Amino acid sequence: MTEKDVSVLMDAKQIAHAISRIAHEILESLADDEELAVIGIRSNGDHLADRLVREIKHIEGRKVDVGYMDITLYRDDLLTNPEHPEIKATEILFPVDKKVVVLVDDVLFTGRTIRAALNQIPDYGRPKAVRLAVLIDRGGRELPIRADFVGKNIPTNPKDKVSVALAERGGEDSVILTHEKSAETKKRAARGRRK
Amino acid sequence: MTFKRRHLLGLEDLNADELMNILETSKVFREVLDRPIKKVAPLRGLTVANLFFEPSTRTRVSFELAEKRLSADTVTFTAATSSVKKGETLKDTVRNLEAMKIDMVVIRHGSSGAPYFLTRFCSSSVINAGDGQHEHPTQGLLDMYTMWMKYQRIKGLRVVLMGDAKHSRVIRSNIWGLTKLGASVAVCGPPTLLPVGLEKLGVEVYTDVDKALDGADVVNVMRIQLERQQAGLLPSLREYTSLFGITRERLKRLNKNYTIMHPGPINRGIEMSDEIADCGESVILEQVTNGVAVRMAVLYLLAGGEGRKSDED
């Protein structure tokens, strides 16, 4: 028997602040002669990439190439996963060669999605560097991958669920953490209250 | 949507959702073909055997390329170089291959139903690359994909299938697929090459090419096999050309934004002239490119996921 504990990790205002801060950090990290490209990982990373690029343009008037990537064909569980994932289009309509490419995703968890994205990028060319920007880093890495730009760090239990809702997909901007409390945790909490 | 099938034997078995799933997936692989590096890894570790018991260049190369671009390992053999020449049965050939741990079989065979026969004892996925006079499902799919890309719809299109409906497996696959997705299909050819009861498949049947082409969006012209004349089904190729050949004059009957298709290889000057085959409305080479993407989609959908698991469990 489990009980769910739901909390809001970020609201619309906090998400907007995080995007703005990441945009500033990206610009500060670039050398003068470095060309920037932003690639969002579908789904959600694509919308966050669009927001980042708008913010960068707003801050510095800089025009940045933006692309969108679906990582399905590069997943490591394609032949073993009983669910056949739907593949969405990858749209990288500019050369990535010699650019600093910032990959954008909503949640960084095991690192397997980013591993797949890193495998896909060389099929489009050889960037000067690849950086990673995520809205939420929830820990729980299964691969040695680290984000360069993070909106918010939240260590979570592997069974927890972190959902990012964005206005572009018909919701209201928010990041929600759903924590499943086991029967044991529930009992312990009740004992604590009695004391 | 999950694709639950393990084999692709024909389009007659598929429903509209499954057909659209294949077309949508093909769109993704078409983009892969335009990348600087045209290779992705979903079939890494799988082995595909291409068994071609009939001569074929286009379909065989298209399948081989599709498999290689999905990172599968492939073995290909044609009847001329296989043990079939020594009298080995199809069943034994395939069972031996399976003993060498293959995962998928692509088969072209002169007998209708040969791919279905394989599924009775074969644990691999079987893909029909053309069987006798039955079906050529991947050609049907790539024809539909080419139309879908140009018009952004299949529903409501008027498609004329020209040629030998009696022996053409491409016509049959086109009929099953297009009618399920809501196209209005007409078949036109000499009376000797039109099977009895064709109307029952939900198509209009014509022997007058001018009437067939009236108001059509797409004319998909099939190759006339020269042996049909020897079999007495065609008086002469010259007569076929004059009665059924596609000419500039005849194209005036089509809708303004028309498309000319041909699964190839073309008998230039018989089914259509050079001028028509190479004109701006002809998408014959595009069909060839799309063929690789569609075959990649089919291999991908059959290779993993639920279909494979549930059938094996």
Short mmCIF file of C-alpha atoms in Angstrom, two decimals:
data_model
loop_
_atom_site.label_atom_id
_atom_site.label_comp_id
_atom_site.label_asym_id
_atom_site.label_seq_id
_atom_site.Cartn_x
_atom_site.Cartn_y
_atom_site.Cartn_z
CA MET A 1 0.00 0.00 0.00
CA THR A 2 1.50 3.34 -0.97
CA GLU A 3 0.47 6.92 -0.45
CA LYS A 4 1.40 9.76 -2.78
CA ASP A 5 2.92 13.01 -1.68
CA VAL A 6 2.76 15.72 -4.34
CA SER A 7 4.75 18.93 -4.17
CA VAL A 8 5.41 21.79 -6.57
CA LEU A 9 9.15 22.13 -7.19
CA MET A 10 8.91 25.12 -9.51
CA ASP A 11 6.11 27.42 -10.64
CA ALA A 12 5.93 29.51 -13.81
CA LYS A 13 7.88 32.41 -12.32
CA GLN A 14 10.67 30.18 -11.04
CA ILE A 15 10.91 28.41 -14.40
CA ALA A 16 11.20 31.77 -16.17
CA HIS A 17 13.93 32.85 -13.73
CA ALA A 18 15.81 29.59 -14.25
CA ILE A 19 15.70 29.98 -18.04
CA SER A 20 16.93 33.55 -17.77
CA ARG A 21 19.78 32.57 -15.45
CA ILE A 22 20.83 29.65 -17.69
CA ALA A 23 20.81 32.00 -20.72
CA HIS A 24 23.13 34.40 -18.87
CA GLU A 25 25.40 31.55 -17.79
CA ILE A 26 25.62 30.19 -21.34
CA LEU A 27 26.58 33.61 -22.70
CA GLU A 28 29.18 34.11 -19.98
CA SER A 29 30.73 30.72 -20.75
CA LEU A 30 31.27 31.54 -24.42
CA ALA A 31 34.46 33.00 -25.80
CA ASP A 32 34.06 35.91 -28.25
CA ASP A 33 34.81 33.85 -31.32
CA GLU A 34 32.58 30.92 -30.41
CA GLU A 35 29.42 30.27 -32.38
CA LEU A 36 26.46 28.95 -30.43
CA ALA A 37 23.75 26.44 -31.40
CA VAL A 38 20.99 25.15 -29.14
CA ILE A 39 19.40 21.71 -29.59
CA GLY A 40 16.36 20.72 -27.55
CA ILE A 41 15.61 17.07 -26.82
CA ARG A 42 12.00 16.15 -27.53
CA SER A 43 9.59 16.34 -25.85
CA ASN A 44 9.86 19.43 -23.59
CA GLY A 45 13.54 20.10 -24.26
CA ASP A 46 12.49 21.50 -27.64
CA HIS A 47 10.23 24.13 -26.04
CA LEU A 48 12.84 24.96 -23.40
CA ALA A 49 15.40 25.38 -26.22
CA ASP A 50 13.09 27.86 -27.95
CA ARG A 51 12.69 29.81 -24.70
CA LEU A 52 16.45 29.84 -24.10
CA VAL A 53 17.14 31.13 -27.59
CA ARG A 54 14.53 33.88 -27.18
CA GLU A 55 16.11 34.84 -23.86
CA ILE A 56 19.62 34.89 -25.36
CA LYS A 57 18.35 37.12 -28.16
CA HIS A 58 16.68 39.38 -25.60
CA ILE A 59 19.86 39.67 -23.51
CA GLU A 60 22.44 40.08 -26.23
CA GLY A 61 20.56 40.38 -29.53
CA ARG A 62 22.51 37.36 -30.63
CA LYS A 63 20.95 35.10 -33.26
CA VAL A 64 21.36 31.47 -32.37
CA ASP A 65 20.62 28.39 -34.48
CA VAL A 66 18.04 26.19 -32.82
CA GLY A 67 17.33 22.53 -33.57
CA TYR A 68 15.24 19.72 -32.13
CA MET A 69 16.25 16.16 -31.56
CA ASP A 70 14.41 12.88 -31.00
CA ILE A 71 16.68 10.28 -29.43
CA THR A 72 14.49 7.19 -29.93
CA LEU A 73 16.69 5.59 -32.60
CA TYR A 74 19.71 5.90 -30.30
CA ARG A 75 18.11 4.38 -27.20
CA ASP A 76 19.88 1.40 -25.66
CA ASP A 77 16.66 -0.47 -24.86
CA LEU A 78 14.96 -0.44 -28.27
CA LEU A 79 15.04 -4.18 -28.82
CA THR A 80 14.29 -5.10 -25.21
CA ASN A 81 11.65 -2.53 -24.27
CA PRO A 82 8.17 -4.06 -24.59
CA GLU A 83 6.74 -0.64 -25.46
CA HIS A 84 7.61 0.44 -28.99
CA PRO A 85 8.33 4.14 -28.65
CA GLU A 86 6.90 6.59 -31.14
CA ILE A 87 9.68 8.33 -33.08
CA LYS A 88 9.35 12.06 -33.57
CA ALA A 89 11.23 14.12 -36.11
CA THR A 90 14.76 15.38 -35.59
CA GLU A 91 15.21 18.84 -37.12
CA ILE A 92 18.78 20.08 -37.16
CA LEU A 93 18.78 22.24 -40.26
CA PHE A 94 22.17 23.91 -39.76
CA PRO A 95 25.75 22.65 -39.71
CA VAL A 96 26.93 21.91 -36.18
CA ASP A 97 30.60 21.85 -37.17
CA LYS A 98 32.86 24.08 -35.09
CA LYS A 99 29.94 25.39 -32.99
CA VAL A 100 29.38 25.17 -29.27
CA VAL A 101 26.23 23.07 -29.09
CA VAL A 102 24.08 23.35 -25.97
CA LEU A 103 21.82 20.33 -25.51
CA VAL A 104 18.65 21.17 -23.61
CA ASP A 105 16.41 18.77 -21.69
CA ASP A 106 13.80 19.18 -18.99
CA VAL A 107 14.91 16.57 -16.45
CA LEU A 108 18.31 14.93 -16.02
CA PHE A 109 17.97 11.56 -14.29
CA THR A 110 19.83 8.36 -15.31
CA GLY A 111 21.79 10.11 -18.08
CA ARG A 112 20.75 7.56 -20.72
CA THR A 113 18.77 10.10 -22.78
CA ILE A 114 21.79 12.40 -22.87
CA ARG A 115 24.05 9.48 -23.81
CA ALA A 116 21.73 8.82 -26.76
CA ALA A 117 21.75 12.51 -27.73
CA LEU A 118 25.55 12.61 -27.56
CA ASN A 119 25.69 9.62 -29.91
CA GLN A 120 23.38 11.34 -32.37
CA ILE A 121 25.22 14.66 -32.63
CA PRO A 122 28.25 13.29 -34.54
CA ASP A 123 25.85 12.13 -37.29
CA TYR A 124 25.34 15.83 -38.04
CA GLY A 125 28.95 16.97 -37.83
CA ARG A 126 31.72 17.72 -35.35
CA PRO A 127 30.92 20.53 -32.93
CA LYS A 128 33.67 22.40 -31.12
CA ALA A 129 32.09 21.46 -27.80
CA VAL A 130 28.83 20.07 -26.44
CA ARG A 131 27.34 21.44 -23.22
CA LEU A 132 24.26 20.32 -21.33
CA ALA A 133 21.52 22.53 -19.90
CA VAL A 134 18.66 21.05 -17.87
CA LEU A 135 15.76 22.57 -15.99
CA ILE A 136 15.90 19.95 -13.20
CA ASP A 137 18.75 17.71 -12.10
CA ARG A 138 17.11 15.03 -9.94
CA GLY A 139 20.23 12.90 -9.38
CA GLY A 140 20.15 9.10 -9.84
CA ARG A 141 22.72 8.92 -12.61
CA GLU A 142 23.50 5.52 -14.15
CA LEU A 143 26.15 6.95 -16.47
CA PRO A 144 28.98 9.44 -15.87
CA ILE A 145 27.14 12.49 -17.20
CA ARG A 146 26.96 15.95 -15.64
CA ALA A 147 25.01 19.05 -16.61
CA ASP A 148 26.83 22.34 -17.24
CA PHE A 149 23.79 24.56 -16.63
CA VAL A 150 21.07 23.55 -14.13
CA GLY A 151 17.80 25.31 -13.29
CA LYS A 152 17.31 23.48 -10.00
CA ASN A 153 19.00 20.56 -8.23
CA ILE A 154 16.60 18.21 -6.42
CA PRO A 155 17.91 14.88 -5.10
CA THR A 156 15.07 12.37 -5.48
CA ASN A 157 14.25 8.78 -4.79
CA PRO A 158 14.37 6.58 -7.95
CA LYS A 159 10.66 5.78 -7.49
CA ASP A 160 9.69 9.46 -7.39
CA LYS A 161 8.19 11.06 -10.46
CA VAL A 162 9.23 14.49 -11.69
CA SER A 163 6.83 15.95 -14.25
CA VAL A 164 7.45 19.14 -16.17
CA ALA A 165 4.38 20.85 -17.63
CA LEU A 166 4.88 23.64 -20.15
CA ALA A 167 2.46 26.15 -21.62
CA GLU A 168 3.52 25.13 -25.17
CA ARG A 169 2.05 21.69 -24.57
CA GLY A 170 -1.25 22.97 -23.29
CA GLY A 171 -0.47 23.05 -19.58
CA GLU A 172 0.58 25.68 -17.12
CA ASP A 173 4.32 26.02 -16.46
CA SER A 174 5.21 23.88 -13.45
CA VAL A 175 7.50 21.17 -12.14
CA ILE A 176 5.77 18.64 -9.91
CA LEU A 177 7.40 16.00 -7.70
CA THR A 178 5.30 12.96 -6.85
CA HIS A 179 6.76 10.99 -3.98
CA GLU A 180 5.37 7.56 -3.22
CA LYS A 181 5.40 6.88 0.50
CA SER A 182 5.65 3.21 1.35
CA ALA A 183 3.58 1.65 4.17
CA GLU A 184 6.71 1.53 6.35
CA THR A 185 7.42 5.26 5.89
CA LYS A 186 3.80 5.99 6.68
CA LYS A 187 3.98 3.96 9.92
CA ARG A 188 7.22 5.66 10.93
CA ALA A 189 5.69 9.08 10.33
CA ALA A 190 2.65 8.16 12.44
CA ARG A 191 4.92 6.92 15.27
CA GLY A 192 6.85 10.17 15.10
CA ARG A 193 3.66 12.19 15.41
CA ARG A 194 2.52 10.17 18.48
CA LYS A 195 5.84 10.83 20.30
CA MET B 1 0.95 3.56 -31.35
CA THR B 2 2.59 0.20 -30.85
CA PHE B 3 3.07 -2.00 -33.92
CA LYS B 4 2.16 -5.48 -32.80
CA ARG B 5 2.95 -7.56 -35.85
CA ARG B 6 5.93 -9.79 -36.32
CA HIS B 7 5.67 -10.35 -40.08
CA LEU B 8 4.76 -8.21 -43.08
CA LEU B 9 3.15 -10.52 -45.59
CA GLY B 10 0.87 -8.10 -47.40
CA LEU B 11 -1.19 -4.95 -47.06
CA GLU B 12 -4.45 -6.90 -47.19
CA ASP B 13 -3.93 -7.86 -43.52
CA LEU B 14 -3.14 -4.38 -42.21
CA ASN B 15 -5.70 -1.89 -40.95
CA ALA B 16 -5.66 1.86 -41.64
CA ASP B 17 -3.99 2.68 -38.30
CA GLU B 18 -1.16 0.24 -38.94
CA LEU B 19 -0.67 1.60 -42.46
CA MET B 20 -0.51 5.17 -41.13
CA ASN B 21 1.90 4.08 -38.39
CA ILE B 22 4.29 2.76 -41.07
CA LEU B 23 3.94 5.94 -43.16
CA GLU B 24 4.54 8.20 -40.12
CA THR B 25 7.60 6.16 -39.15
CA SER B 26 8.90 6.32 -42.73
CA LYS B 27 8.89 10.12 -42.47
CA VAL B 28 11.44 9.92 -39.66
CA PHE B 29 13.70 7.59 -41.64
CA ARG B 30 13.41 9.78 -44.74
CA GLU B 31 15.02 12.53 -42.64
CA VAL B 32 17.82 10.12 -41.66
CA LEU B 33 18.58 9.63 -45.39
CA ASP B 34 19.18 13.37 -45.76
CA ARG B 35 21.74 13.51 -42.95
CA PRO B 36 25.49 13.72 -43.60
CA ILE B 37 25.82 10.30 -41.90
CA LYS B 38 22.88 8.19 -43.03
CA LYS B 39 23.13 5.53 -40.40
CA VAL B 40 21.36 4.89 -37.09
CA ALA B 41 21.69 2.02 -34.66
CA PRO B 42 18.31 0.49 -33.74
CA LEU B 43 18.94 -2.90 -35.40
CA ARG B 44 22.48 -3.27 -34.10
CA GLY B 45 23.02 -6.93 -33.19
CA LEU B 46 20.26 -8.28 -35.45
CA THR B 47 20.95 -10.28 -38.61
CA VAL B 48 18.74 -10.09 -41.67
CA ALA B 49 18.82 -12.66 -44.47
CA ASN B 50 17.69 -11.47 -47.90
CA LEU B 51 16.46 -14.40 -49.96
CA PHE B 52 15.87 -13.46 -53.56
CA PHE B 53 14.58 -16.39 -55.57
CA GLU B 54 13.63 -14.07 -58.44
CA PRO B 55 15.81 -11.52 -60.22
CA SER B 56 15.61 -8.07 -58.64
CA THR B 57 18.03 -5.19 -58.40
CA ARG B 58 16.02 -2.29 -57.06
CA THR B 59 14.13 -4.07 -54.28
CA ARG B 60 17.15 -6.12 -53.19
CA VAL B 61 19.49 -3.13 -53.03
CA SER B 62 16.81 -1.03 -51.35
CA PHE B 63 16.34 -3.65 -48.60
CA GLU B 64 20.10 -4.11 -48.19
CA LEU B 65 20.62 -0.37 -47.84
CA ALA B 66 17.73 -0.06 -45.41
CA GLU B 67 19.19 -2.85 -43.26
CA LYS B 68 22.70 -1.42 -43.34
CA ARG B 69 21.47 2.05 -42.47
CA LEU B 70 19.75 0.58 -39.41
CA SER B 71 23.08 -1.10 -38.46
CA ALA B 72 21.82 -4.67 -38.97
CA ASP B 73 24.15 -7.41 -40.19
CA THR B 74 22.98 -8.73 -43.54
CA VAL B 75 23.42 -11.75 -45.77
CA THR B 76 21.96 -11.77 -49.25
CA PHE B 77 21.65 -14.54 -51.73
CA THR B 78 19.92 -14.98 -55.01
CA ALA B 79 18.52 -18.20 -56.46
CA ALA B 80 21.38 -18.49 -58.94
CA THR B 81 23.95 -18.76 -56.15
CA SER B 82 21.92 -20.69 -53.58
CA SER B 83 21.53 -24.37 -52.71
CA VAL B 84 18.10 -24.21 -54.32
CA LYS B 85 20.01 -24.85 -57.53
CA LYS B 86 21.12 -28.16 -56.01
CA GLY B 87 17.54 -29.10 -55.22
CA GLU B 88 17.27 -27.95 -51.60
CA THR B 89 13.74 -27.06 -50.52
CA LEU B 90 12.79 -23.56 -49.38
CA LYS B 91 11.98 -24.93 -45.94
CA ASP B 92 15.42 -26.52 -45.55
CA THR B 93 17.18 -23.41 -46.86
CA VAL B 94 15.48 -21.20 -44.30
CA ARG B 95 15.85 -23.66 -41.42
CA ASN B 96 19.56 -23.85 -42.10
CA LEU B 97 19.80 -20.08 -42.09
CA GLU B 98 17.88 -19.93 -38.84
CA ALA B 99 20.34 -22.39 -37.34
CA MET B 100 22.96 -19.73 -38.05
CA LYS B 101 20.97 -17.38 -35.78
CA ILE B 102 19.31 -14.93 -38.13
CA ASP B 103 16.54 -12.68 -36.82
CA MET B 104 14.65 -11.53 -39.92
CA VAL B 105 14.06 -12.91 -43.39
CA VAL B 106 13.26 -10.81 -46.44
CA ILE B 107 11.99 -13.03 -49.20
CA ARG B 108 11.12 -12.57 -52.86
CA HIS B 109 9.71 -15.67 -54.46
CA GLY B 110 7.93 -16.55 -57.66
CA SER B 111 5.24 -18.49 -55.81
CA SER B 112 2.37 -16.62 -54.19
CA GLY B 113 2.22 -17.44 -50.50
CA ALA B 114 5.91 -18.42 -50.09
CA PRO B 115 6.45 -15.82 -47.30
CA TYR B 116 3.34 -17.07 -45.50
CA PHE B 117 4.66 -20.64 -45.80
CA LEU B 118 7.86 -19.56 -44.02
CA THR B 119 5.94 -18.18 -41.06
CA ARG B 120 4.62 -21.68 -40.33
CA PHE B 121 8.00 -22.96 -39.17
CA CYS B 122 10.25 -19.91 -38.96
CA SER B 123 10.82 -18.07 -35.68
CA SER B 124 12.29 -15.02 -37.47
CA SER B 125 10.26 -12.07 -38.71
CA VAL B 126 9.33 -12.57 -42.36
CA ILE B 127 9.01 -9.67 -44.80
CA ASN B 128 7.46 -10.22 -48.19
CA ALA B 129 9.54 -8.54 -50.90
CA GLY B 130 7.18 -9.75 -53.64
CA ASP B 131 5.52 -13.14 -53.94
CA GLY B 132 4.22 -14.48 -57.25
CA GLN B 133 1.07 -12.67 -58.31
CA HIS B 134 0.06 -11.94 -54.74
CA GLU B 135 1.56 -8.81 -53.11
CA HIS B 136 4.57 -6.53 -52.97
CA PRO B 137 3.71 -4.72 -49.73
CA THR B 138 6.78 -2.49 -49.38
CA GLN B 139 6.33 -1.24 -52.97
CA GLY B 140 2.67 -0.48 -52.17
CA LEU B 141 3.75 1.35 -49.02
CA LEU B 142 6.39 3.42 -50.78
CA ASP B 143 3.90 4.37 -53.49
CA MET B 144 1.45 5.48 -50.82
CA TYR B 145 4.17 7.32 -48.91
CA THR B 146 5.18 9.22 -52.07
CA MET B 147 1.57 10.28 -52.67
CA TRP B 148 1.10 11.19 -49.00
CA MET B 149 4.21 13.37 -49.01
CA LYS B 150 3.14 15.25 -52.13
CA TYR B 151 -0.52 15.81 -51.27
CA GLN B 152 -0.31 15.56 -47.46
CA ARG B 153 -3.29 13.21 -47.64
CA ILE B 154 -4.39 9.93 -49.18
CA LYS B 155 -8.09 10.27 -48.43
CA GLY B 156 -9.99 11.62 -51.41
CA LEU B 157 -7.15 11.23 -53.93
CA ARG B 158 -8.15 9.67 -57.21
CA VAL B 159 -5.47 7.17 -58.22
CA VAL B 160 -5.36 5.28 -61.52
CA LEU B 161 -3.37 2.04 -61.58
CA MET B 162 -2.43 1.31 -65.18
CA GLY B 163 -1.41 -2.02 -66.58
CA ASP B 164 -1.52 -5.72 -65.90
CA ALA B 165 -3.84 -6.15 -62.91
CA LYS B 166 -3.98 -9.89 -63.41
CA HIS B 167 -0.31 -10.59 -62.71
CA SER B 168 0.84 -7.42 -60.92
CA ARG B 169 1.52 -7.83 -57.22
CA VAL B 170 2.22 -4.08 -57.02
CA ILE B 171 -1.29 -3.27 -58.24
CA ARG B 172 -2.78 -5.60 -55.64
CA SER B 173 -0.81 -4.04 -52.76
CA ASN B 174 -1.69 -0.55 -54.03
CA ILE B 175 -5.38 -1.45 -54.12
CA TRP B 176 -5.45 -2.84 -50.56
CA GLY B 177 -3.47 0.02 -49.08
CA LEU B 178 -4.99 2.96 -50.93
CA THR B 179 -8.62 1.91 -50.50
CA LYS B 180 -8.11 1.40 -46.75
CA LEU B 181 -6.79 4.94 -46.43
CA GLY B 182 -9.75 6.37 -48.32
CA ALA B 183 -8.39 6.97 -51.85
CA SER B 184 -10.63 6.40 -54.82
CA VAL B 185 -8.86 3.81 -56.97
CA ALA B 186 -9.36 2.98 -60.63
CA VAL B 187 -7.63 0.16 -62.48
CA CYS B 188 -7.17 0.35 -66.23
CA GLY B 189 -5.70 -2.18 -68.63
CA PRO B 190 -6.45 -4.51 -71.53
CA PRO B 191 -9.44 -6.80 -70.85
CA THR B 192 -7.17 -9.86 -71.09
CA LEU B 193 -5.10 -8.54 -68.17
CA LEU B 194 -8.00 -7.61 -65.87
CA PRO B 195 -9.02 -10.37 -63.48
CA VAL B 196 -12.70 -11.19 -63.16
CA GLY B 197 -14.35 -9.68 -60.09
CA LEU B 198 -11.77 -6.91 -59.60
CA GLU B 199 -14.62 -4.50 -58.75
CA LYS B 200 -15.24 -6.48 -55.59
CA LEU B 201 -12.02 -5.02 -54.18
CA GLY B 202 -13.67 -1.58 -54.15
CA VAL B 203 -12.10 -0.19 -57.32
CA GLU B 204 -13.44 1.12 -60.62
CA VAL B 205 -12.34 -0.90 -63.62
CA TYR B 206 -11.68 0.63 -67.05
CA THR B 207 -10.49 -0.59 -70.41
CA ASP B 208 -10.64 2.94 -71.86
CA VAL B 209 -7.61 4.87 -70.66
CA ASP B 210 -9.09 8.31 -71.44
CA LYS B 211 -12.12 7.63 -69.24
CA ALA B 212 -9.91 6.23 -66.47
CA LEU B 213 -7.66 9.27 -66.38
CA ASP B 214 -10.52 11.78 -66.22
CA GLY B 215 -10.09 13.88 -63.08
CA ALA B 216 -7.32 11.69 -61.61
CA ASP B 217 -4.60 13.05 -59.32
CA VAL B 218 -2.12 10.21 -59.66
CA VAL B 219 -1.40 7.73 -62.43
CA ASN B 220 0.72 4.82 -61.25
CA VAL B 221 1.89 2.99 -64.36
CA MET B 222 3.00 -0.63 -64.08
CA ARG B 223 5.58 -2.37 -66.22
CA ILE B 224 4.22 -4.62 -68.92
CA GLN B 225 6.03 -7.92 -68.90
CA LEU B 226 7.06 -8.90 -72.38
CA GLU B 227 6.15 -12.54 -71.82
CA ARG B 228 2.47 -11.54 -71.67
CA GLN B 229 2.62 -10.96 -75.40
CA GLN B 230 4.19 -14.37 -75.94
CA ALA B 231 1.40 -15.88 -73.82
CA GLY B 232 -1.13 -14.34 -76.19
CA LEU B 233 -2.56 -11.90 -73.69
CA LEU B 234 -1.47 -8.85 -75.71
CA PRO B 235 -1.84 -8.64 -79.50
CA SER B 236 1.34 -6.58 -79.77
CA LEU B 237 3.36 -4.16 -77.69
CA ARG B 238 2.78 -1.48 -80.32
CA GLU B 239 -0.96 -1.88 -79.87
CA TYR B 240 -0.57 -1.74 -76.07
CA THR B 241 1.39 1.50 -76.40
CA SER B 242 -1.16 3.09 -78.69
CA LEU B 243 -4.14 2.07 -76.50
CA PHE B 244 -2.67 2.32 -73.00
CA GLY B 245 0.63 4.22 -73.27
CA ILE B 246 0.78 7.48 -71.32
CA THR B 247 1.13 10.45 -73.66
CA ARG B 248 1.13 14.24 -73.18
CA GLU B 249 -2.29 14.40 -74.80
CA ARG B 250 -3.72 11.87 -72.34
CA LEU B 251 -2.25 13.67 -69.33
CA LYS B 252 -4.50 16.66 -70.10
CA ARG B 253 -7.36 14.64 -68.64
CA LEU B 254 -5.76 14.53 -65.21
CA ASN B 255 -6.22 17.13 -62.48
CA LYS B 256 -3.91 20.14 -62.58
CA ASN B 257 -1.48 19.07 -59.85
CA TYR B 258 -1.04 15.53 -61.18
CA THR B 259 1.66 12.97 -60.46
CA ILE B 260 3.16 10.23 -62.60
CA MET B 261 4.51 7.15 -60.86
CA HIS B 262 6.11 3.90 -61.97
CA PRO B 263 7.55 1.16 -59.73
CA GLY B 264 10.25 0.50 -62.34
CA PRO B 265 12.01 -0.72 -64.28
CA ILE B 266 10.33 1.24 -67.09
CA ASN B 267 10.00 -0.14 -70.60
CA ARG B 268 10.70 3.27 -72.12
CA GLY B 269 8.56 3.88 -75.17
CA ILE B 270 6.04 1.17 -74.21
CA GLU B 271 4.28 2.21 -70.99
CA MET B 272 5.35 5.83 -71.38
CA SER B 273 7.74 7.89 -73.46
CA ASP B 274 11.09 9.27 -72.23
CA GLU B 275 9.54 12.72 -72.18
CA ILE B 276 6.83 11.62 -69.71
CA ALA B 277 9.15 9.48 -67.56
CA ASP B 278 11.53 12.39 -67.03
CA CYS B 279 9.03 15.28 -66.80
CA GLY B 280 8.57 17.47 -63.72
CA GLU B 281 5.43 15.65 -62.64
CA SER B 282 7.20 12.30 -62.60
CA VAL B 283 8.26 11.18 -59.10
CA ILE B 284 9.82 7.90 -60.22
CA LEU B 285 13.24 8.57 -58.68
CA GLU B 286 11.65 9.95 -55.53
CA GLN B 287 9.81 6.64 -55.21
CA VAL B 288 13.18 4.88 -55.22
CA THR B 289 14.56 7.10 -52.43
CA ASN B 290 11.36 6.78 -50.42
CA GLY B 291 11.61 3.00 -50.84
CA VAL B 292 14.68 2.89 -48.59
CA ALA B 293 12.95 4.98 -45.90
CA VAL B 294 9.79 2.86 -46.00
CA ARG B 295 11.79 -0.37 -45.75
CA MET B 296 13.76 1.06 -42.83
CA ALA B 297 10.44 1.83 -41.12
CA VAL B 298 9.09 -1.69 -41.74
CA LEU B 299 12.29 -3.35 -40.47
CA TYR B 300 12.36 -1.09 -37.41
CA LEU B 301 8.71 -1.69 -36.54
CA LEU B 302 8.97 -5.47 -36.93
CA ALA B 303 12.33 -5.78 -35.21
CA GLY B 304 11.61 -4.93 -31.64
CA GLY B 305 8.97 -4.00 -29.19
CA GLU B 306 5.88 -5.76 -28.16
CA GLY B 307 5.14 -7.72 -31.33
CA ARG B 308 8.37 -9.66 -31.11
CA LYS B 309 8.06 -10.32 -27.42
CA SER B 310 4.43 -11.36 -27.31
CA ASP B 311 4.79 -13.74 -30.23
CA GLU B 312 7.81 -15.45 -28.77
CA ASP B 313 6.47 -15.79 -25.23
#
